[in-house]
Short mmCIF file of C-alpha atoms in Angstrom, two decimals:
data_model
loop_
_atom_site.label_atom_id
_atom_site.label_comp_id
_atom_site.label_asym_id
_atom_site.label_seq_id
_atom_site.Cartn_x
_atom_site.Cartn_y
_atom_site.Cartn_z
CA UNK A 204 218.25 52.25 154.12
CA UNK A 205 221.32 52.98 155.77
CA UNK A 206 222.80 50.46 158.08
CA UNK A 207 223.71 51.31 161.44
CA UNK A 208 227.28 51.28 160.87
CA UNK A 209 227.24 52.99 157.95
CA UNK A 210 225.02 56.02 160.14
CA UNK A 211 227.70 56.21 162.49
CA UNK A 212 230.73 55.91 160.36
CA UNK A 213 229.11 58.69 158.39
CA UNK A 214 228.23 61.13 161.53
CA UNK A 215 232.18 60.33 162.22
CA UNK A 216 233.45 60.91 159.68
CA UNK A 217 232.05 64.32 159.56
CA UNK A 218 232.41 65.69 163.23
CA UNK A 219 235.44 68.07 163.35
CA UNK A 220 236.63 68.64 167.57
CA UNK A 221 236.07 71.86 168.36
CA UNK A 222 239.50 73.61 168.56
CA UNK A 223 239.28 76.31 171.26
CA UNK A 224 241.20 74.83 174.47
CA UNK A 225 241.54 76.60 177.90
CA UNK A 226 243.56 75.70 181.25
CA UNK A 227 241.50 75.09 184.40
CA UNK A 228 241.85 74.19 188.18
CA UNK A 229 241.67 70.51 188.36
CA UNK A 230 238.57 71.14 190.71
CA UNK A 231 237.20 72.71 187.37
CA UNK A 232 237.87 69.71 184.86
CA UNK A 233 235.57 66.92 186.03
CA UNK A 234 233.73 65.89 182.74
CA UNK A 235 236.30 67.71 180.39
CA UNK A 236 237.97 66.70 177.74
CA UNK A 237 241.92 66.47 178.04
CA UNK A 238 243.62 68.33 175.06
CA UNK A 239 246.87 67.25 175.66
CA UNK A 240 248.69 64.61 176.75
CA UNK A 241 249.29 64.98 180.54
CA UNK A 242 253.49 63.60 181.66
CA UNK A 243 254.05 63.47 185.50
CA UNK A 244 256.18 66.23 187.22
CA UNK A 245 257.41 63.55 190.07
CA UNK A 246 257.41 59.99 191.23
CA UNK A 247 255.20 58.64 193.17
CA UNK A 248 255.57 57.57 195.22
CA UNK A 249 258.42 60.17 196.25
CA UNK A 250 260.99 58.13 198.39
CA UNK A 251 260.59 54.51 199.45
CA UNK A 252 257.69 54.10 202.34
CA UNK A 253 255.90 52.14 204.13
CA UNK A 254 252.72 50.45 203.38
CA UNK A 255 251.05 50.31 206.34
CA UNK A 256 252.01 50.72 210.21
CA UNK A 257 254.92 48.31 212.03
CA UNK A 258 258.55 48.24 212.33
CA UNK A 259 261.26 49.35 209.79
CA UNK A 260 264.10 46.24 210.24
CA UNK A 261 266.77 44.81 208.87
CA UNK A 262 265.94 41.56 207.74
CA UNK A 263 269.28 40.36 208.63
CA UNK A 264 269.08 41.30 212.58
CA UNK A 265 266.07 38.67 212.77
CA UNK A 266 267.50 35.71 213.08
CA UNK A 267 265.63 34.46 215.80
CA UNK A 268 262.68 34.21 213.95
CA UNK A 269 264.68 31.51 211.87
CA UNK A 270 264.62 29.27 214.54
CA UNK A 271 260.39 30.17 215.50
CA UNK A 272 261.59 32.72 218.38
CA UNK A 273 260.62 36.26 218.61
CA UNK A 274 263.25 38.64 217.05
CA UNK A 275 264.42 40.82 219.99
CA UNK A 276 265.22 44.45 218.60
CA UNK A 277 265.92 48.13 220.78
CA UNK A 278 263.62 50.67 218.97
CA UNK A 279 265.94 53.78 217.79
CA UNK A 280 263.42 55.87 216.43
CA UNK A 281 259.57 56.99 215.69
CA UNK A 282 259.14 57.80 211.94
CA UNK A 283 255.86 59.16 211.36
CA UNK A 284 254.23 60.13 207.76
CA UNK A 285 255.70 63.37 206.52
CA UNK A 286 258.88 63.19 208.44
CA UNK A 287 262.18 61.80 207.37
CA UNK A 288 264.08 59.31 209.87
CA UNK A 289 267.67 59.21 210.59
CA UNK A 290 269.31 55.96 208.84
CA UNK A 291 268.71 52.69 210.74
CA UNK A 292 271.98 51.18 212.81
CA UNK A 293 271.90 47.43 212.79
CA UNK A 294 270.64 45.27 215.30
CA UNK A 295 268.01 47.94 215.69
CA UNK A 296 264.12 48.58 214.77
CA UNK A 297 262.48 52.44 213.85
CA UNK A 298 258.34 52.52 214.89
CA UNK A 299 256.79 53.45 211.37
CA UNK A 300 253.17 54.25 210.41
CA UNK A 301 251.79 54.17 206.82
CA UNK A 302 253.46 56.88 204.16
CA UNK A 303 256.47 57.50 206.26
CA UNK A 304 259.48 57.37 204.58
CA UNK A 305 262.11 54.04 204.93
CA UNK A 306 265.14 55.03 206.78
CA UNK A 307 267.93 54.23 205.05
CA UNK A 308 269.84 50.61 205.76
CA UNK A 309 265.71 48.86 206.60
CA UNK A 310 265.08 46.48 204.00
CA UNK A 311 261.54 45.38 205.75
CA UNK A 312 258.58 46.55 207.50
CA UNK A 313 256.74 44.17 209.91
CA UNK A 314 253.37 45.03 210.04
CA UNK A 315 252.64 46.28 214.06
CA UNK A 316 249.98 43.30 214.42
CA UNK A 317 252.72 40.56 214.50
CA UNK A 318 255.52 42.62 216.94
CA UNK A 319 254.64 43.50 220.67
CA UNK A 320 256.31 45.00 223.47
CA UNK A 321 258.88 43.53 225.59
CA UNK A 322 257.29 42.86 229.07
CA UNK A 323 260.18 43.92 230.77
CA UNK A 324 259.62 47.89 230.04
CA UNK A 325 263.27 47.96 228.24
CA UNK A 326 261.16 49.52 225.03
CA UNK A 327 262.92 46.89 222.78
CA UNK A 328 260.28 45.16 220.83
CA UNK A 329 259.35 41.47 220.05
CA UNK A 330 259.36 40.77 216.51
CA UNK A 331 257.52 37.66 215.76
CA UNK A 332 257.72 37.18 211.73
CA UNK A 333 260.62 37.17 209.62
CA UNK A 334 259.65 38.99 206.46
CA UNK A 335 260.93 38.83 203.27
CA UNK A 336 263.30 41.76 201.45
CA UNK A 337 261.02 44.29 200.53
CA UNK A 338 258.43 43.30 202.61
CA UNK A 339 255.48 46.29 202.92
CA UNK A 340 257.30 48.67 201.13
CA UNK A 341 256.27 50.60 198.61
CA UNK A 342 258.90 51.76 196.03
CA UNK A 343 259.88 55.30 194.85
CA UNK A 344 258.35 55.54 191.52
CA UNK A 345 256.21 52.25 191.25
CA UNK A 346 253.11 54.06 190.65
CA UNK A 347 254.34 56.62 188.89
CA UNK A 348 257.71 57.53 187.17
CA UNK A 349 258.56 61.23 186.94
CA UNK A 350 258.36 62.15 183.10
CA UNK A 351 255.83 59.51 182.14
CA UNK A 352 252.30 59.93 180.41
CA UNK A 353 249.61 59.63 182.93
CA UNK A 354 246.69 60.70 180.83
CA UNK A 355 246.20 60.54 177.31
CA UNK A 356 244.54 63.49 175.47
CA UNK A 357 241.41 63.09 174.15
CA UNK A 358 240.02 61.12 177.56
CA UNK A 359 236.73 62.44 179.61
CA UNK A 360 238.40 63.36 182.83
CA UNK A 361 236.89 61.24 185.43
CA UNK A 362 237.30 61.56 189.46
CA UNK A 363 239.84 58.88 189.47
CA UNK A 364 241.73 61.14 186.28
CA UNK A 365 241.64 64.37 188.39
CA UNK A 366 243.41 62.39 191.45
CA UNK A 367 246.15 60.92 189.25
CA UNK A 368 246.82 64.59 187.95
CA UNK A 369 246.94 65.77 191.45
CA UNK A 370 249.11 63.13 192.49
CA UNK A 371 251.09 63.66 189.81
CA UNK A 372 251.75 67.71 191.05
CA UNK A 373 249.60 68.85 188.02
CA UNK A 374 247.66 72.06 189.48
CA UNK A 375 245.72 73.18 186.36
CA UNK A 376 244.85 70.84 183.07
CA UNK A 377 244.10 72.04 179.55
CA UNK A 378 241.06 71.14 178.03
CA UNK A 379 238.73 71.35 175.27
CA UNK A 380 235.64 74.29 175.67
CA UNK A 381 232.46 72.74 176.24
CA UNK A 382 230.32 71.87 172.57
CA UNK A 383 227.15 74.50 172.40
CA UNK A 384 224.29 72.94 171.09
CA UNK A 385 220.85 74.46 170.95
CA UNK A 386 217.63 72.68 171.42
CA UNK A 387 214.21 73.45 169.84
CA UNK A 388 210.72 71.43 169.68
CA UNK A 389 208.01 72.08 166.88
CA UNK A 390 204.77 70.83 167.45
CA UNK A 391 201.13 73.02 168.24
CA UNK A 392 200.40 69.61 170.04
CA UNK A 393 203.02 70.24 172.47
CA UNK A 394 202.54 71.08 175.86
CA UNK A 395 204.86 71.77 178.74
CA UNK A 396 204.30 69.85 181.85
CA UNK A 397 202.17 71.46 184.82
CA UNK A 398 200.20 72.90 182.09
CA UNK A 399 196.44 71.84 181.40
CA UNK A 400 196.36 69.29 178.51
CA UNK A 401 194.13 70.14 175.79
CA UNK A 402 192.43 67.00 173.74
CA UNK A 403 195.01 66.33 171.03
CA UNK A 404 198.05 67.73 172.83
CA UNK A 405 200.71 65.71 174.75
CA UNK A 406 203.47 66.69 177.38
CA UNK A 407 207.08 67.62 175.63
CA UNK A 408 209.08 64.82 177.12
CA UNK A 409 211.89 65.18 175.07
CA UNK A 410 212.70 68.81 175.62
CA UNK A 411 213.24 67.41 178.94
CA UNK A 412 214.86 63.86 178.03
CA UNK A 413 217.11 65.91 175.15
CA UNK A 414 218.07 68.58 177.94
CA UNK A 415 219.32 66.48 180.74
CA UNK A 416 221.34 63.76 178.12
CA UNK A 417 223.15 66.95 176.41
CA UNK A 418 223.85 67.82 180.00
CA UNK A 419 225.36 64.87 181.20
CA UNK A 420 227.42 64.82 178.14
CA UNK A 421 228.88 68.44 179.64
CA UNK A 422 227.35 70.39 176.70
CA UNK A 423 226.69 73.73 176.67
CA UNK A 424 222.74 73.80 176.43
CA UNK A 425 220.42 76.88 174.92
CA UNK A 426 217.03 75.85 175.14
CA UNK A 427 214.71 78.09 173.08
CA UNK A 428 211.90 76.37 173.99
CA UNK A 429 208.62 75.52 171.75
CA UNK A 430 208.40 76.82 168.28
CA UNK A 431 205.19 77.26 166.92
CA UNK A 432 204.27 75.06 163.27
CA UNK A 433 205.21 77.97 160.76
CA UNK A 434 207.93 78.12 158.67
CA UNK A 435 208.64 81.67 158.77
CA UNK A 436 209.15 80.49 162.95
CA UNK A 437 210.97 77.75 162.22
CA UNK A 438 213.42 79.39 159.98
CA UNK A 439 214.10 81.95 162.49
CA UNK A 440 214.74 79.41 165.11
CA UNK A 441 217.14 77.84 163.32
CA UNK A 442 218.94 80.97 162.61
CA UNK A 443 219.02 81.90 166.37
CA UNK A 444 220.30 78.46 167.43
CA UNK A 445 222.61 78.20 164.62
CA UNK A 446 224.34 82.09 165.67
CA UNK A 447 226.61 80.65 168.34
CA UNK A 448 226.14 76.81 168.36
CA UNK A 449 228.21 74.26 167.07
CA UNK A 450 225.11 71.57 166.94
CA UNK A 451 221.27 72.22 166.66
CA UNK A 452 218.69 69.21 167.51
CA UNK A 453 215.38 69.25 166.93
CA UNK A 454 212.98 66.36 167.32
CA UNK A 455 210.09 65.82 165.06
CA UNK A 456 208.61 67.75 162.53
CA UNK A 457 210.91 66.71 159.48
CA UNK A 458 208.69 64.49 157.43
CA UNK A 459 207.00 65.76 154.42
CA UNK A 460 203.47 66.40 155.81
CA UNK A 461 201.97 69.79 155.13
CA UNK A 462 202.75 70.65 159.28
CA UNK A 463 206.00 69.85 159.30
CA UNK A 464 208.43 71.97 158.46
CA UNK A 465 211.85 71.69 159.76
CA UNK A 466 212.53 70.43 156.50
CA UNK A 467 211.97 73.06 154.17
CA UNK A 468 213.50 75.08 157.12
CA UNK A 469 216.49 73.25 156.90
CA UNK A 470 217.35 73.12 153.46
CA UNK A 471 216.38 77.10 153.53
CA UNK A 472 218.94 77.73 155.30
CA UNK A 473 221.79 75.27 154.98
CA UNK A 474 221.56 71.78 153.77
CA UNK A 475 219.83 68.54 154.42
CA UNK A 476 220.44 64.98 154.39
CA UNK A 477 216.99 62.81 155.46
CA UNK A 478 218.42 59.03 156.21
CA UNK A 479 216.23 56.05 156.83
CA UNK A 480 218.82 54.22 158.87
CA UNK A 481 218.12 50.24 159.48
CA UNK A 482 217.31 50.30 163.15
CA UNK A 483 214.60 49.93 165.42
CA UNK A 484 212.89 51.82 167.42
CA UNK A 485 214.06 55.01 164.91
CA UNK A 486 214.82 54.80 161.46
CA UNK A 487 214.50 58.64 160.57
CA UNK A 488 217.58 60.91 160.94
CA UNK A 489 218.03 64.01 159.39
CA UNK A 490 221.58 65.52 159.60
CA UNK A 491 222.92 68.61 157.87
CA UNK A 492 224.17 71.88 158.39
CA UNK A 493 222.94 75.32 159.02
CA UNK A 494 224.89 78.04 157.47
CA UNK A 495 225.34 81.16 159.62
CA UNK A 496 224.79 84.61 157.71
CA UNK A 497 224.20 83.05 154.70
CA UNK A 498 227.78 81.74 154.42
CA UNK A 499 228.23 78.15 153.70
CA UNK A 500 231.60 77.95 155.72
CA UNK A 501 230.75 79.33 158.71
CA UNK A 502 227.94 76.82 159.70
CA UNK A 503 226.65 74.75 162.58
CA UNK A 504 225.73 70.80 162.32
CA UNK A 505 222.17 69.69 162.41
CA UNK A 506 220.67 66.60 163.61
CA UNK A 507 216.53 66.45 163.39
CA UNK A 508 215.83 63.35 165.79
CA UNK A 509 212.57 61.41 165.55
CA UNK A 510 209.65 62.47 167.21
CA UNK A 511 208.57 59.57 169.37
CA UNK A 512 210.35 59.74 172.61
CA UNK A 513 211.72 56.32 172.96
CA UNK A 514 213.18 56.44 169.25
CA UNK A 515 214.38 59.91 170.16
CA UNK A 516 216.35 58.98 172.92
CA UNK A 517 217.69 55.72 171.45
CA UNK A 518 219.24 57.14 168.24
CA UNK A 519 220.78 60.33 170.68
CA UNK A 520 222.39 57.22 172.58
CA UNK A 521 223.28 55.00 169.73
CA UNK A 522 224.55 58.19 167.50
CA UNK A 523 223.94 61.28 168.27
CA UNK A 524 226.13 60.73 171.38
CA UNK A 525 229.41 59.57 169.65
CA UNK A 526 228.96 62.73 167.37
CA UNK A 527 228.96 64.90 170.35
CA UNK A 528 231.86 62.96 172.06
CA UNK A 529 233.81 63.25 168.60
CA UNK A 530 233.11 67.03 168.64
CA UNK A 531 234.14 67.39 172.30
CA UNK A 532 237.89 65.50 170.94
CA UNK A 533 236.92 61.90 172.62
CA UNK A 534 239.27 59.75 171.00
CA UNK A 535 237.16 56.74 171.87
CA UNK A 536 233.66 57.32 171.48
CA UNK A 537 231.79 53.48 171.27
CA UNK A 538 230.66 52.06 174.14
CA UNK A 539 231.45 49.17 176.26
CA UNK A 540 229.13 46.12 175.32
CA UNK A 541 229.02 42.88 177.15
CA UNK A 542 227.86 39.17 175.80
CA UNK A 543 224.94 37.91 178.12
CA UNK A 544 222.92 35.08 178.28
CA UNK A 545 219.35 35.83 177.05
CA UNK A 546 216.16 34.71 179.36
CA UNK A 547 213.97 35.65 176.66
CA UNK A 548 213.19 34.12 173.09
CA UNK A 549 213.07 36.79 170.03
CA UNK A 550 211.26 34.29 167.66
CA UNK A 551 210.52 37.16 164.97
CA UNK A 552 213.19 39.48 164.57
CA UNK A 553 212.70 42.77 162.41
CA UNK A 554 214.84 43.23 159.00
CA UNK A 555 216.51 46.19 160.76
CA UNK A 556 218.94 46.43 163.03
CA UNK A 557 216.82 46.03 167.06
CA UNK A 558 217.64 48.23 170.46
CA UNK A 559 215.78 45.85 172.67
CA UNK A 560 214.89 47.94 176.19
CA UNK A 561 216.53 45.33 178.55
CA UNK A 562 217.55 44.36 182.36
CA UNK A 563 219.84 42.06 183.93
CA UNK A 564 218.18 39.89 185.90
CA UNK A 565 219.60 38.12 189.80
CA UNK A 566 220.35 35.09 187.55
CA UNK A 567 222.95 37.11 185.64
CA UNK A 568 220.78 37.11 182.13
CA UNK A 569 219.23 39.14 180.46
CA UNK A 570 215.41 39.87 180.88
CA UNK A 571 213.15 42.18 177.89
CA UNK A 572 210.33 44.82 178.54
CA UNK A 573 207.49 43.01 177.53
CA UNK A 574 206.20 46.12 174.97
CA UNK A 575 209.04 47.30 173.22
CA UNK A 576 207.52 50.02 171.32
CA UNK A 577 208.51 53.28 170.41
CA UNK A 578 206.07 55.55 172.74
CA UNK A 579 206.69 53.08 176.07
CA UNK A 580 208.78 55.74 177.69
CA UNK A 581 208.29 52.97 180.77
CA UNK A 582 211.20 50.53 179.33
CA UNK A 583 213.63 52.77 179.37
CA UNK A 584 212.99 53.32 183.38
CA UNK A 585 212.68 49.80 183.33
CA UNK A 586 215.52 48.93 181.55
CA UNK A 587 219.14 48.97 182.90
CA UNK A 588 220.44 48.92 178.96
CA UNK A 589 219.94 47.83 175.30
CA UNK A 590 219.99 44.71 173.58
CA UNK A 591 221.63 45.14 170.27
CA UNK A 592 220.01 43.16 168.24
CA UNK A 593 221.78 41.73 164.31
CA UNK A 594 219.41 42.29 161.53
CA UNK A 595 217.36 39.25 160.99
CA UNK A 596 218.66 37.42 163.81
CA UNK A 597 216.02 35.37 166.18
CA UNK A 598 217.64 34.46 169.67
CA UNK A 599 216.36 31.06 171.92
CA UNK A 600 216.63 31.53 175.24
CA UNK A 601 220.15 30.72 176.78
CA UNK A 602 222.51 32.47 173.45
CA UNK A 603 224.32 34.71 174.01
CA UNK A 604 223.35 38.47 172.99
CA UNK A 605 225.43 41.48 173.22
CA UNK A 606 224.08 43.57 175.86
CA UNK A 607 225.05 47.65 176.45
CA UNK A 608 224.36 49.06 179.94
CA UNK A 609 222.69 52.67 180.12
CA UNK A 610 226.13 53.31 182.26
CA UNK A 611 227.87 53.25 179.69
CA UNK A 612 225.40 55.65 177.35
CA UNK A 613 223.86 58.51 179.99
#
């Protein structure tokens, strides 16, 4: 058997980004890809301003507040955001509020809460802190410097990516086209839900599990459905999702049984590798390529997932997933994992490689499903993440295992 890593290193190894790029409205790029490296068109922020709202001062004219008495200063001007005040003459403060530019000659900005009024209705104000240099000011450029790299290509453009572009004066942002992949399900026993179940038959929760996670990836999804237990069928199906996809996953249906027949399918019309990778819940993988036309260079991957739903949706996670990202042009593609102390004992670990269905728990550990098996669609609602088990490896209650959160996988 494969090992996980070498699965993954494989799958890789072999994805190629799709090439085709486009510029859209940053309102338009929230789960793109960035094909280039993004360089900021201005500072920011643009001038000096102030962080919050007070009194622009020089920190020279308060040296009453040395000696513990209020600073006594006339008020000269009102400076509020998105205006520009004239330059401050000493022995003088300017009212500020948040984002408005420092006049020229203030080296300080006392926030409003420790100033007041002078009783006497003169309009000076009492200035009852002596700041520092700098004091709640925020400096041209210390965000961002014109001309430097704010996003690096190859990232999934998040909210917080978009705003930084926008900031940055960046209208529009190239990006990679969205991967195609097309879906298909074999199986007479199949049945879609709402329908009447038939002894024998089950609902098709994968179509439905397969359709959303290629969606949340920002794939391009055809769906074409249920294909009946034929090979003549599931050659064309494979022909039709092959025509203008870059991926096609099926799940089930490519063992060697006399009903199954993606394989045969497969290796009809392209090529076919079957792995037995060393994990658990999954093992099976096939992963290939169909060839378009009959030509063996213009050709769409294949990935044949297993057929029970929680092994289905684990391998997509654990590596179908990174293909896809790798395809899209994600530079970094593994997810985040985190070491957590386990409230559980594993006294009998499996040979292979374990995805334990897992939750954190108030006590900050980590807490198992108590049936982990590969049709208890239940633990992965119950779960928050996955437990990746090492080969062989029993765990005692209290050691530390390395935990990955669903967050970081759907």
């Amino acid at each position: 058997m494969l090992s996980f890593e070498q699965a993954l290193e494989t799958l890789l190894a072999a994805a190629q980004p799709v090439s085709e790029m486009r510029s859209l409205p940053l309102t338009g790029c929230l789960g793109r890809v960035l094909a280039r490296a993004q360089t900021s068109t201005v500072n920011a922020p643009p001038l000096d301003n102030s962080a919050m709202d007070g009194y622009a001062v020089r920190v020279a004219d308060l040296a009453a507040a040395v000696a513990g008495e209020p600073g006594r200063l006339p008020v000269s001007q009102r400076i509020p955001a998105g205006s520009v005040g004239q330059p401050l003459q000493p022995g003088s403060a300017a009212r500020i509020f948040t984002g408005a530019p420092i006049p020229a000659g203030a080296d300080a900005v006392v926030m409003q809460e420790r100033c007041e009024a002078a009783a006497d209705g003169s309009g000076d104000v009492l200035v009852k802190h002596l700041p520092r240099s700098g004091e709640n000011i925020r400096r041209a450029g210390e965000d961002i410097a014109a001309g430097s790299e704010i996003l690096a290509a190859g990232c999934k453009l998040r909210p917080q990516d978009i705003a930084l572009a926008a900031t940055a004066g960046l209208p529009e942002l190239p990006v990679f086209r969205r991967v195609r992949v097309g879906i298909f399900f074999t199986g007479d026993e199949l049945v879609a839900p709402g329908e009447p179940l038939p002894p024998g038959a089950i609902y098709n929760s994968n179509r439905y599990a397969l359709r959303t996670l290629l969606e949340g990836l920002g794939c391009e999804v055809r769906d074409l459905g249920a294909v009946p237990d034929r090979l003549d069928a599931t050659r064309e199906a494979l022909r039709r999702a092959a025509d203008d996809n870059d991926l096609v996953i099926t799940s089930g249906g490519v063992s060697v049984g006399e009903e199954d027949h993606v394989k045969p399918a497969v290796e009809a019309e392209g090529r076919l590798d079957l792995w037995k990778i060393a994990i658990k819940p999954g093992k099976p993988l096939a992963f290939g390529e169909i060839h378009r036309a009959g030509n063996a260079a213009d050709k769409a991957w294949f990935v044949g997932l297993p057929g029970n739903p929680v092994s289905a949706m684990v391998t997509f996670l654990m590596l179908v997933r990174p293909f896809i990202l790798r395809l899209q042009g994600v530079a970094e593609v593994k997810p985040k994992t985190y070491h957590l102390r386990a409230d559980y004992d594993w006294p009998r670990p499996d040979a292979r490689r374990d995805f334990l269905r897992a939750r954190l728990n108030p006590q900050g550990g980590v807490e198992l499903y108590p049936h982990q098996g590969s049709g208890v669609v239940t633990s992965l609602v119950w779960g928050d993440g996955l437990v990746a088990n090492v080969p062989g490896q029993a765990v005692q209650r209290g050691e530390l295992v390395e935990f990955i959160p669903f967050a970081e996988l759907l």
